[in-house]
mmCIF file of C-alpha atoms and ligand atoms in Angstrom:
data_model
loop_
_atom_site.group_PDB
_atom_site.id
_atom_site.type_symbol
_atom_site.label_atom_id
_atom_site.label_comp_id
_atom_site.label_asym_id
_atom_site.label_seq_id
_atom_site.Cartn_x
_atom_site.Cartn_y
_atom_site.Cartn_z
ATOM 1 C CA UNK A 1 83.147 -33.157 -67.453
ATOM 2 C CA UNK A 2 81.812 -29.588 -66.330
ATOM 3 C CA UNK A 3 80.154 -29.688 -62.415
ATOM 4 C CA UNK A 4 76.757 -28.897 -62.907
ATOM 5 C CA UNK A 5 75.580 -25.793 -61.743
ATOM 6 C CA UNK A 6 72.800 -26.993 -60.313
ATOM 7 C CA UNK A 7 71.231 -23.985 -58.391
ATOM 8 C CA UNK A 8 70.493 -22.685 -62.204
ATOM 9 C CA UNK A 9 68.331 -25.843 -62.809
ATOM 10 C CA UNK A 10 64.453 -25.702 -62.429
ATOM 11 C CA UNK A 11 62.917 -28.356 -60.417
ATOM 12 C CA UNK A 12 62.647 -30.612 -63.275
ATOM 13 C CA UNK A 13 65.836 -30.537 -64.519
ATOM 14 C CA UNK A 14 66.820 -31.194 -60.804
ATOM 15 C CA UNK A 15 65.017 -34.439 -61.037
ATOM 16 C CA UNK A 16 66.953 -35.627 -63.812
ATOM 17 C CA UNK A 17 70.587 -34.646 -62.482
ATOM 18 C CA UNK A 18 69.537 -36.510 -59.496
ATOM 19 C CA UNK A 19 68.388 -39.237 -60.613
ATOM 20 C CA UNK A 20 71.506 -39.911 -62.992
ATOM 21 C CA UNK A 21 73.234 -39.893 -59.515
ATOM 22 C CA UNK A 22 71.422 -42.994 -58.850
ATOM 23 C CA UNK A 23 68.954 -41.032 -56.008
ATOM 24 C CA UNK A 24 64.993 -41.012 -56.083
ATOM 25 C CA UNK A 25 63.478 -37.927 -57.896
ATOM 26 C CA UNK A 26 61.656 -36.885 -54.210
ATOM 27 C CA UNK A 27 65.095 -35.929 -53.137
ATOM 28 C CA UNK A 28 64.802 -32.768 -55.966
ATOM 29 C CA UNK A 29 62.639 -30.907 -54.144
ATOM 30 C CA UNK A 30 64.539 -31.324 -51.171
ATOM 31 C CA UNK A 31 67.655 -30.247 -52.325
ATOM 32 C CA UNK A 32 65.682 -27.502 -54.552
ATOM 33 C CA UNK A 33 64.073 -26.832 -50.870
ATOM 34 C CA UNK A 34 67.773 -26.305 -49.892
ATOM 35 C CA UNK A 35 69.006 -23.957 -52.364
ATOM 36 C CA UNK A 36 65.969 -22.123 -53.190
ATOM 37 C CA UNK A 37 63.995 -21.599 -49.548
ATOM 38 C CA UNK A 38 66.610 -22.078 -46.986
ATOM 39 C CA UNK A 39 69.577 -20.614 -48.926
ATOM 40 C CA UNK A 40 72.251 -23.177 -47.836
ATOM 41 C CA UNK A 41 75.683 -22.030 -48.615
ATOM 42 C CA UNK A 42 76.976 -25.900 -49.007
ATOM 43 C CA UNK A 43 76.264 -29.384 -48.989
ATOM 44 C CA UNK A 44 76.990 -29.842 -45.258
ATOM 45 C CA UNK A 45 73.919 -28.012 -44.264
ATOM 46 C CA UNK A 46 71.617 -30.104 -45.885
ATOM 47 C CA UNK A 47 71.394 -32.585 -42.896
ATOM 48 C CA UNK A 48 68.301 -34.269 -44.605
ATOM 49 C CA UNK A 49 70.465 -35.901 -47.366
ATOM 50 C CA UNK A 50 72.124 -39.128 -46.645
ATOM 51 C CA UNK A 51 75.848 -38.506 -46.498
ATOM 52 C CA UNK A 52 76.270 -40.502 -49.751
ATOM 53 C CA UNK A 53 74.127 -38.124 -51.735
ATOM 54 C CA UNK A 54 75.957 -35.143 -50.389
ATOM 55 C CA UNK A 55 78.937 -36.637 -51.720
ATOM 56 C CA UNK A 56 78.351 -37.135 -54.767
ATOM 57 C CA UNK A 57 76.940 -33.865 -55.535
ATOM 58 C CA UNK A 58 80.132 -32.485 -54.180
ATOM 59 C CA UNK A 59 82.033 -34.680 -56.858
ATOM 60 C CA UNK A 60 79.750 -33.594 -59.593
ATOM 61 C CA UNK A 61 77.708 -29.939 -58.701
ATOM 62 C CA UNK A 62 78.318 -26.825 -57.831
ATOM 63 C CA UNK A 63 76.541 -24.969 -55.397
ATOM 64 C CA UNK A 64 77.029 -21.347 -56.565
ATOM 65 C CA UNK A 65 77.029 -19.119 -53.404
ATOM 66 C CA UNK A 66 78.026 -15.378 -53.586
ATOM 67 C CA UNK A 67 80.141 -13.365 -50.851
ATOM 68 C CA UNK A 68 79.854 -10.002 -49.849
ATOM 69 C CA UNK A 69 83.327 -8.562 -49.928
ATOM 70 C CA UNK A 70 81.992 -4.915 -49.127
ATOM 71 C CA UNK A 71 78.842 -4.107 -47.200
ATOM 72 C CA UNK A 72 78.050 0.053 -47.142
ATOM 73 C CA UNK A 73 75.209 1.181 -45.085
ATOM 74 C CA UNK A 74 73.650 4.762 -45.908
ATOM 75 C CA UNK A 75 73.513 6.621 -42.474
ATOM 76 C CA UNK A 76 70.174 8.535 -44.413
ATOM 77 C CA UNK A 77 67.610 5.851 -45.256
ATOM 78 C CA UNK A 78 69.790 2.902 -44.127
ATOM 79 C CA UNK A 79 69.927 1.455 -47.855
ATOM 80 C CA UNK A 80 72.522 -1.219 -48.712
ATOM 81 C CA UNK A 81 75.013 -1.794 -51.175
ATOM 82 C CA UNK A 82 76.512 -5.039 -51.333
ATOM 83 C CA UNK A 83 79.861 -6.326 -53.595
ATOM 84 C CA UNK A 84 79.829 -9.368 -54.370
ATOM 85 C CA UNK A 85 82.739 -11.761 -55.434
ATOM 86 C CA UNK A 86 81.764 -14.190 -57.876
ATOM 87 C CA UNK A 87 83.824 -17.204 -58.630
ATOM 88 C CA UNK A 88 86.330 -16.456 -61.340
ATOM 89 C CA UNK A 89 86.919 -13.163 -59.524
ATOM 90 C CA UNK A 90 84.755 -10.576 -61.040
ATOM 91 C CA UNK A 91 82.489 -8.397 -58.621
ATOM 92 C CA UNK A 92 78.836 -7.485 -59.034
ATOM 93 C CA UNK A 93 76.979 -4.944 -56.843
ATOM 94 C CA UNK A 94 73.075 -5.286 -56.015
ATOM 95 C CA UNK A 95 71.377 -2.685 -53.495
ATOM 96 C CA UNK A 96 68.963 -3.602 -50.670
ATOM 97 C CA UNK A 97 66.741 -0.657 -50.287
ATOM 98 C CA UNK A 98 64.171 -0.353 -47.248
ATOM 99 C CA UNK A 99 60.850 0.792 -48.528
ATOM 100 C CA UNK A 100 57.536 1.402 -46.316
ATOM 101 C CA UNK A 101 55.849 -1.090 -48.783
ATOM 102 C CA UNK A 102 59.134 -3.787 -48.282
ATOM 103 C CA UNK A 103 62.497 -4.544 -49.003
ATOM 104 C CA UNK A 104 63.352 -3.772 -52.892
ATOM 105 C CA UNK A 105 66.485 -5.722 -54.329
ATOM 106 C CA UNK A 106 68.280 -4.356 -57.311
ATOM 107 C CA UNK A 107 70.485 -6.508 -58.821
ATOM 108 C CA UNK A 108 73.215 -6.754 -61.748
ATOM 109 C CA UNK A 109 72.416 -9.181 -65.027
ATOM 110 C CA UNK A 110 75.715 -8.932 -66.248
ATOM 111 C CA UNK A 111 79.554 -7.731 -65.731
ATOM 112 C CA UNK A 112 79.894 -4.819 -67.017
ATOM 113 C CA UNK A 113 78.144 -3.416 -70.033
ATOM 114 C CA UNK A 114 78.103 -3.226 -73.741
ATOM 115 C CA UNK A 115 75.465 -0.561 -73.310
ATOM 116 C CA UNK A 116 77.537 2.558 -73.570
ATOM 117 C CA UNK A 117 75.172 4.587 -71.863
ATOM 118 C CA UNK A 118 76.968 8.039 -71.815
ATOM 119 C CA UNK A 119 75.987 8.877 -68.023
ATOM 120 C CA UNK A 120 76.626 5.294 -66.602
ATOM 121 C CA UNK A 121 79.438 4.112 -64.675
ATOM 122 C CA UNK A 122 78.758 0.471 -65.350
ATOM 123 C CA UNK A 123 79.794 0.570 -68.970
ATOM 124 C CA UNK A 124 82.961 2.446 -68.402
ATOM 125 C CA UNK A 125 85.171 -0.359 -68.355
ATOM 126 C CA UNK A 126 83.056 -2.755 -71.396
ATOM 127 C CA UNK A 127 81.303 -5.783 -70.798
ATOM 128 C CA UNK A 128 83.068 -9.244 -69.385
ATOM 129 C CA UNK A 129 80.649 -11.956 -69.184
ATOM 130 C CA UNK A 130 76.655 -12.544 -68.766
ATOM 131 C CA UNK A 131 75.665 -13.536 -64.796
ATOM 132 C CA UNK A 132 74.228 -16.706 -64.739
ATOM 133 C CA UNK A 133 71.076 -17.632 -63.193
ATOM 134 C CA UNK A 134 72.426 -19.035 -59.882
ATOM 135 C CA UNK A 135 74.741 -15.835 -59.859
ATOM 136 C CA UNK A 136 71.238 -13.608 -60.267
ATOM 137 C CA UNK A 137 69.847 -15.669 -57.704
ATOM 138 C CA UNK A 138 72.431 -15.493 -55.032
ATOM 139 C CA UNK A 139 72.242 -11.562 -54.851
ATOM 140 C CA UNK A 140 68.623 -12.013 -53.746
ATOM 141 C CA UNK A 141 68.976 -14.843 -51.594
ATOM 142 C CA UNK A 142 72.204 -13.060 -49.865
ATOM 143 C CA UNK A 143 70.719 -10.125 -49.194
ATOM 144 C CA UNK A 144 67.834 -11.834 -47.949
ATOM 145 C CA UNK A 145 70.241 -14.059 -45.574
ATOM 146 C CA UNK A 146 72.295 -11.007 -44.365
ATOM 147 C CA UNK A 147 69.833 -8.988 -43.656
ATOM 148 C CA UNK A 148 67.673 -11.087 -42.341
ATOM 149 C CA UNK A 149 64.724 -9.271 -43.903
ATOM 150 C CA UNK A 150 62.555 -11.052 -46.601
ATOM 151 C CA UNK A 151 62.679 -9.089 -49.766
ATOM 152 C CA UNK A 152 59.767 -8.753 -51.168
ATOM 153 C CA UNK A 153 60.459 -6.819 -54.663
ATOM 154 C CA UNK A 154 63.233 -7.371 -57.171
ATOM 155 C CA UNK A 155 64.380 -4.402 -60.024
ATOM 156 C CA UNK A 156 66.808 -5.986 -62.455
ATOM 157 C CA UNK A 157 68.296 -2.586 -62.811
ATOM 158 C CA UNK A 158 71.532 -2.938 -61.486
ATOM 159 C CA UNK A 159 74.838 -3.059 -64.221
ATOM 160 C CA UNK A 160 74.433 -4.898 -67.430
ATOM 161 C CA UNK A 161 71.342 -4.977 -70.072
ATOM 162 C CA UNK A 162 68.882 -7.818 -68.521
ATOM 163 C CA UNK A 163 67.830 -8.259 -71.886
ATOM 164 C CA UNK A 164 71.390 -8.741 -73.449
ATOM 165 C CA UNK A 165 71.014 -11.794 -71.200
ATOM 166 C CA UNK A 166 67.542 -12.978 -72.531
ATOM 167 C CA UNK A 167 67.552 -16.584 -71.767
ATOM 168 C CA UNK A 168 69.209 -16.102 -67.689
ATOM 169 C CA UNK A 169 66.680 -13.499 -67.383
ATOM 170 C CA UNK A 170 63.537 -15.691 -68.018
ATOM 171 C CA UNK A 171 65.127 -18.238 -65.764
ATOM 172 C CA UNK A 172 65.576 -15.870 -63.236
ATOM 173 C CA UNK A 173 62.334 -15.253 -63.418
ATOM 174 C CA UNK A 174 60.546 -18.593 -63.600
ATOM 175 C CA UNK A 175 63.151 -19.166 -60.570
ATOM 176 C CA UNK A 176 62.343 -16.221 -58.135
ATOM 177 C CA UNK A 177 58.527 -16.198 -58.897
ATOM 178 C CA UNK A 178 58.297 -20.060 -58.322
ATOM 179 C CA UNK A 179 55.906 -21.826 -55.099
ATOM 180 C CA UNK A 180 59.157 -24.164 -54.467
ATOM 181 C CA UNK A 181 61.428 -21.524 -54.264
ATOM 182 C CA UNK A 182 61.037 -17.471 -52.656
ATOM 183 C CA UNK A 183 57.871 -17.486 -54.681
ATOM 184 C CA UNK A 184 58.201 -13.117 -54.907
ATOM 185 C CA UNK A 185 55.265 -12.407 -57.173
ATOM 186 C CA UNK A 186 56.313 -11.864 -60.680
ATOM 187 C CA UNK A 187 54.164 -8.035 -60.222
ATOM 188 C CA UNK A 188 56.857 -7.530 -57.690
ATOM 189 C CA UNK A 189 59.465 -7.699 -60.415
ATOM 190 C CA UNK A 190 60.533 -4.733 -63.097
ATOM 191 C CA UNK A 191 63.091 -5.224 -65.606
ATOM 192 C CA UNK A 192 64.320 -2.504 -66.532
ATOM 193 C CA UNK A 193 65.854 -2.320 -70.569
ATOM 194 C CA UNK A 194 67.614 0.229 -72.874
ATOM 195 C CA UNK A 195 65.436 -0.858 -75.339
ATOM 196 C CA UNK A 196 66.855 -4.167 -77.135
ATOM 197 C CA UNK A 197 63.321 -4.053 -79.487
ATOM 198 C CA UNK A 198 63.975 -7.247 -80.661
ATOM 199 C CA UNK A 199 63.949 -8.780 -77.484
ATOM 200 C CA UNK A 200 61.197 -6.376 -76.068
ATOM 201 C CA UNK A 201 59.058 -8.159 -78.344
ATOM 202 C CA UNK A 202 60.027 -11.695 -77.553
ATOM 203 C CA UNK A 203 59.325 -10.649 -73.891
ATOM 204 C CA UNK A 204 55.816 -9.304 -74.597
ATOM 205 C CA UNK A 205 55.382 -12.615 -76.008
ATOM 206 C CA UNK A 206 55.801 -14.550 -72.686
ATOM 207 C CA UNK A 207 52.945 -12.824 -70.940
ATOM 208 C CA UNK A 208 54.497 -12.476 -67.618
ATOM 209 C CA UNK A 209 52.820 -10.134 -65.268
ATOM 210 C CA UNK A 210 56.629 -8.214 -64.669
ATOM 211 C CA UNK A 211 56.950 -4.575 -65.199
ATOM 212 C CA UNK A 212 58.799 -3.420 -68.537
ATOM 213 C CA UNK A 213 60.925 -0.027 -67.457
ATOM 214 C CA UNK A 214 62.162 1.609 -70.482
ATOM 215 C CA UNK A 215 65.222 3.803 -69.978
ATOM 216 C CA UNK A 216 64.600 6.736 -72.389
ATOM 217 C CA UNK A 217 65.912 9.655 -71.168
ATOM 218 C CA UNK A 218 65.722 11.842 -73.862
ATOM 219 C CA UNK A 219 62.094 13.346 -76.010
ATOM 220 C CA UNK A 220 63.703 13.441 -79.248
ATOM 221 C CA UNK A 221 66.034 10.816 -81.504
ATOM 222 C CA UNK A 222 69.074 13.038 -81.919
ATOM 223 C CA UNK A 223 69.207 13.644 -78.008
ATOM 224 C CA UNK A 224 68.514 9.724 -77.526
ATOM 225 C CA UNK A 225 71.377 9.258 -79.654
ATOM 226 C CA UNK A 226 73.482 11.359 -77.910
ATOM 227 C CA UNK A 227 72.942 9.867 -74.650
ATOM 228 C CA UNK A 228 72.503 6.361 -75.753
ATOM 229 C CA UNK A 229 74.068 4.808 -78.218
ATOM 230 C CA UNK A 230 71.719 1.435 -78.790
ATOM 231 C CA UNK A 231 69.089 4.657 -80.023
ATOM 232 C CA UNK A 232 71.208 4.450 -83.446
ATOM 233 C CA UNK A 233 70.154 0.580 -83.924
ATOM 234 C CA UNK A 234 66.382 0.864 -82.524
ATOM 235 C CA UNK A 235 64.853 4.431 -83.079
ATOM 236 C CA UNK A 236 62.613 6.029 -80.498
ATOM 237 C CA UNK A 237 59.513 5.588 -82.631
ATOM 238 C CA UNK A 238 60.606 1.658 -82.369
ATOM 239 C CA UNK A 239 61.562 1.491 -78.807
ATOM 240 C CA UNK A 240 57.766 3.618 -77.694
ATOM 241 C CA UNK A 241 56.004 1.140 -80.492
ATOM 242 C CA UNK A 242 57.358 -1.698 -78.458
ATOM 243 C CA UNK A 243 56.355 -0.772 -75.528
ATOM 244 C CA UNK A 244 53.201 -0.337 -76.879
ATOM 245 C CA UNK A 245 53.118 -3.851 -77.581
ATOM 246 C CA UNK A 246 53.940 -4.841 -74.343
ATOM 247 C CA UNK A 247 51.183 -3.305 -72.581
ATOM 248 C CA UNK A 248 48.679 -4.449 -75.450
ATOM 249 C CA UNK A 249 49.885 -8.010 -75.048
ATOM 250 C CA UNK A 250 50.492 -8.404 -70.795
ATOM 251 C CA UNK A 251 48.188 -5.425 -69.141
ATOM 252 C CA UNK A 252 50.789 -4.313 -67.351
ATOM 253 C CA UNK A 253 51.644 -0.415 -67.578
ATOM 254 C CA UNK A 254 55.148 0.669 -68.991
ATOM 255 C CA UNK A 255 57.401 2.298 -66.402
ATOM 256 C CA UNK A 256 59.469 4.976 -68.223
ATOM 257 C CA UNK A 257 62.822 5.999 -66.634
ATOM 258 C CA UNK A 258 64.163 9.577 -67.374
ATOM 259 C CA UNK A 259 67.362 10.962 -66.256
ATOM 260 C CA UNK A 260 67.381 14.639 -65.838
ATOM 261 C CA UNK A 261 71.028 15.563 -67.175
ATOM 262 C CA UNK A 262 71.434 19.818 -66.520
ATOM 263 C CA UNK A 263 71.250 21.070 -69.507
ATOM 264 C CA UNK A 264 70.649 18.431 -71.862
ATOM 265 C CA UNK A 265 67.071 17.122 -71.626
ATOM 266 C CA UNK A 266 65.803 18.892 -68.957
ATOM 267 C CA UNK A 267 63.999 21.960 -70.882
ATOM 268 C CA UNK A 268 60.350 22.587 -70.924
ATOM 269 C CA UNK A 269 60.346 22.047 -74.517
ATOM 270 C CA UNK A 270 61.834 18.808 -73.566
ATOM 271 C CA UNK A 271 58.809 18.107 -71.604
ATOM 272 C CA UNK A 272 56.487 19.082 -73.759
ATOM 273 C CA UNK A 273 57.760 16.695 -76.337
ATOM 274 C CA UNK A 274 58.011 14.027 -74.066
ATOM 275 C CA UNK A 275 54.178 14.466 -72.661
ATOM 276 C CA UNK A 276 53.768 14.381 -76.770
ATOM 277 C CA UNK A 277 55.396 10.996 -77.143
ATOM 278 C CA UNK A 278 53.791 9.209 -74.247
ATOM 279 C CA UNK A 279 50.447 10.500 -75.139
ATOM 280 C CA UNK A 280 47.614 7.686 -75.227
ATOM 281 C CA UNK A 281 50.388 5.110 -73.926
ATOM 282 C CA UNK A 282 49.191 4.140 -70.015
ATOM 283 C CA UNK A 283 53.110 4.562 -68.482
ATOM 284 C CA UNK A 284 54.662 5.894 -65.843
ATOM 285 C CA UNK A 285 57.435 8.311 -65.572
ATOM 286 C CA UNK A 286 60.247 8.281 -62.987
ATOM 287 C CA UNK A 287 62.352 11.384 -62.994
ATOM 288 C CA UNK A 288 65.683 10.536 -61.859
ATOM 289 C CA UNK A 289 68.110 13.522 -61.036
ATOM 290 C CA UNK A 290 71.081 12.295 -62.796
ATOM 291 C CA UNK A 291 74.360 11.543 -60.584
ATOM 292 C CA UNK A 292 77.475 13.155 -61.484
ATOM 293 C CA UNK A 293 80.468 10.545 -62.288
ATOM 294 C CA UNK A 294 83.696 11.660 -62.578
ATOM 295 C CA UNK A 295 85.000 10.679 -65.797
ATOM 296 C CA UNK A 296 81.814 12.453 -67.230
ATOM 297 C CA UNK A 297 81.006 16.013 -67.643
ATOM 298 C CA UNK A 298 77.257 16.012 -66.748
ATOM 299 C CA UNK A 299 76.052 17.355 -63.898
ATOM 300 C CA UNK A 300 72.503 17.163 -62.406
ATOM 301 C CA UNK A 301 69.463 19.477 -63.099
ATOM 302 C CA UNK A 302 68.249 21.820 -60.550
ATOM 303 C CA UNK A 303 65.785 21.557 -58.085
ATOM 304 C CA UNK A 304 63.604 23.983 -59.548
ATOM 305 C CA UNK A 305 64.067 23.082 -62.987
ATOM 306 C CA UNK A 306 63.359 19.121 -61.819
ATOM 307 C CA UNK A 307 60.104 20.282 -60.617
ATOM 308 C CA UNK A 308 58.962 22.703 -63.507
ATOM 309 C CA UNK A 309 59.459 19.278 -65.445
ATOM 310 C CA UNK A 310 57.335 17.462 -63.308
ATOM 311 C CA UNK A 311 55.120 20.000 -63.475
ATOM 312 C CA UNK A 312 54.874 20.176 -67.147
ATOM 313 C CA UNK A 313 54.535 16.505 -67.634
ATOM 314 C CA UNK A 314 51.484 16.526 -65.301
ATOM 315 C CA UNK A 315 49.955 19.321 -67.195
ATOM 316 C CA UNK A 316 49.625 16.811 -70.236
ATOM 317 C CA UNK A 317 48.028 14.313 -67.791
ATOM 318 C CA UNK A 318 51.160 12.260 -67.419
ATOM 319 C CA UNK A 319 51.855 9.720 -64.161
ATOM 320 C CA UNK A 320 54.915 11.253 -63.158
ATOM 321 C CA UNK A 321 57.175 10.793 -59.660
ATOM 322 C CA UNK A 322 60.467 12.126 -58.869
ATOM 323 C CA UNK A 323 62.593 8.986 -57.843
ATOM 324 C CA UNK A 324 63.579 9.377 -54.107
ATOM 325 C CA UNK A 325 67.225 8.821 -54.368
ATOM 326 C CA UNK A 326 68.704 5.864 -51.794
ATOM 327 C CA UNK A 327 72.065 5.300 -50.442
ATOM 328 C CA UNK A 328 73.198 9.245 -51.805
ATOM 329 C CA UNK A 329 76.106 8.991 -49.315
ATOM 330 C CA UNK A 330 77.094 5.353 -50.669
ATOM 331 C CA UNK A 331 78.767 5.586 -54.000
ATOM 332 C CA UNK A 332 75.481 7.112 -55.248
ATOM 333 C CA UNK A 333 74.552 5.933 -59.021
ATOM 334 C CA UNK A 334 74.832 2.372 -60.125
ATOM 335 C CA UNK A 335 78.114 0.602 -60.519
ATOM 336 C CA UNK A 336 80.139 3.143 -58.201
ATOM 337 C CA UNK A 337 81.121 0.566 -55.793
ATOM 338 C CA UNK A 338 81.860 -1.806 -58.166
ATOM 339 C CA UNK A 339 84.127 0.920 -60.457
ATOM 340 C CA UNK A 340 85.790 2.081 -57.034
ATOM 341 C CA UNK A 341 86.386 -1.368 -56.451
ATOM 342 C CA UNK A 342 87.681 -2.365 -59.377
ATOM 343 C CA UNK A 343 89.744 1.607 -59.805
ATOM 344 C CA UNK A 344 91.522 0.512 -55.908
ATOM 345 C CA UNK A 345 92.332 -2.865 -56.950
ATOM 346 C CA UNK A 346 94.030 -1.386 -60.125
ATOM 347 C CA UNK A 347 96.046 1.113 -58.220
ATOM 348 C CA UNK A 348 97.471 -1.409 -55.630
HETATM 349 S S1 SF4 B 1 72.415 2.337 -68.128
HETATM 350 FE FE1 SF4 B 1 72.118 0.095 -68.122
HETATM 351 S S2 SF4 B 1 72.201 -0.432 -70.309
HETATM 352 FE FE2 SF4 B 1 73.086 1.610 -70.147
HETATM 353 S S3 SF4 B 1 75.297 1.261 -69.936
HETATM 354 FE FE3 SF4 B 1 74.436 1.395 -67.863
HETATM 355 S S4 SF4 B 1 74.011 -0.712 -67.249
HETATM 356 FE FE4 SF4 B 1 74.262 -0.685 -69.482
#
């Protein structure tokens, strides 16, 4: 029979696996206690449990813990990058980044990608398996542990499409936002989607107060489909009537990300059309000056031309921020570390 992986269970489920060990429900919420407030790493440190107990959840559990195999500290703004070894030897990588406001985690939902996403490392080398929800978990709760520092927001934004992995995700969720566990308020957490519309929908549906962050990066469906290749299944006009849904259903205001790629979708025309779009929608936009990778051609928009977007957007009464870019000096964009990793390991 399979160990069950019992970090991934909710408190109720807990009950039941412990009580088919023959052990009185109460001692769930201490072992939830265990995995969920005091991040134990194994059995031995949960002194509380009678020996017995401990034993046979060793026989029959698993206690998914993650280990940092690389640990890179930006000498600007002191953000984190952590790689993570996961049991069956794949690596994820989740950032700790030090805000005035709190620590922000942003973590992977999957290995690899299916995505495609033409300016994202993450998807280079395909997709290999969903995380599961102990393995989403653990990059909070290790940061957390490591750095000592309670985190106090969480951005599923890191490599992988959160809502490829529909079913983890709410899990996570439920798991992170719950009293027994780190209890981080669910208005502390943005998922952030390439627009699965589909599943957009089913998510507007749960009424969670989480933030929806659309990655559209482009104003127009050709240049979507040029950057993006899930904008050939689910059309802008979808995607933005989605989100639309999701704000009518849950309050909470869309979050739109935009990479500025030189060149490509950086124009004022671009702008304008984008302002156009998002009219009448209550959103956010986050610029993001686009990071060069090397097995792509695209290189970032200037400075000047980054702020006559910005500028333009606000002209048309749009939210708009330029995303303050952490960890630069760190294997920059998302899934660097992990690529470089995985590019060394190759090599060797
Ligand atoms: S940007 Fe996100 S959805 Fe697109 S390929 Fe990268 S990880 Fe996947």
């Amino acid at each position: 029979m399979e160990p069950t992986d019992i970090k991934s269970q909710s408190l109720e489920e807990l009950k039941k696996t412990v009580e088919a060990l023959g052990e009185k429900p109460f001692r769930a919420k201490q072992l939830y206690e265990w995995m969920h407030v005091k991040l134990a790493k194994s059995f031995e440190e949960m002194t509380n449990l009678s020996m017995t107990f401990r034993g046979k959840l060793k026989e029959s559990c698993i206690l998914t813990t993650l280990t940092a195999l690389d640990v890179q500290t930006s000498k600007i703004d002191g953000t984190q990058k952590y790689l993570f070894a996961l049991h069956d030897g794949n690596v994820v990588e989740s950032v700790l980044m030090r805000y005035k406001h709190g620590n922000s985690v942003c973590i992977s939902s999957q290995v690899g990608c299916k995505m495609g996403c033409r300016f994202c490392a993450s998807t280079i080398g395909g997709w290999t398996r969903n995380l599961t929800p102990a393995e989403m978990l653990e990059q909070v709760y290790r940061i957390q542990e490591t750095s000592g520092e309670r985190v106090s927001n969480v951005v599923v934004m890191g490599t992988g499409e959160p809502l490829d992995n529909y079913d983890t995700l709410l899990r996570f969720i439920h798991m992170i936002s719950d009293e027994n566990g780190l209890h981080i308020s669910q208005r502390n957490i943005t998922v952030s989607t390439c627009g699965l519309v589909p599943k957009m929908e089913a998510l507007a549906d749960e009424k969670l107060q989480i933030t929806l962050a659309l990655s559209l990066h482009a104003s127009s469906q050709e240049k979507r489909e040029a950057l993006m290749p899930i904008a050939k299944k689910y059309t802008i006009t979808q995607v933005l009537n989605a989100c639309r849904n999701y704000y009518e259903k849950t309050g909470r205001r869309i979050t739109f990300e935009y990479a500025l790629v030189g060149g490509e979708n950086d124009s004022q025309e671009d702008a304008r059309r984008l302002a156009q779009l998002l009219k009448g929608l209550n959103c956010h936009v986050n610029l993001i000056p686009v990071n060069p990778i090397k097995e792509r051609s695209y290189v970032r928009s200037d400075k000047k031309v980054i702020g006559n977007f910005q500028n333009k957007l606000e002209k048309y009464q749009i939210n708009v921020t330029i995303r303050r870019e952490m960890g630069r000096d760190i294997d920059g964009a998302c899934g660097q570390l992990r690529k470089s990793y995985i590019d060394k390991k190759e090599d060797s």
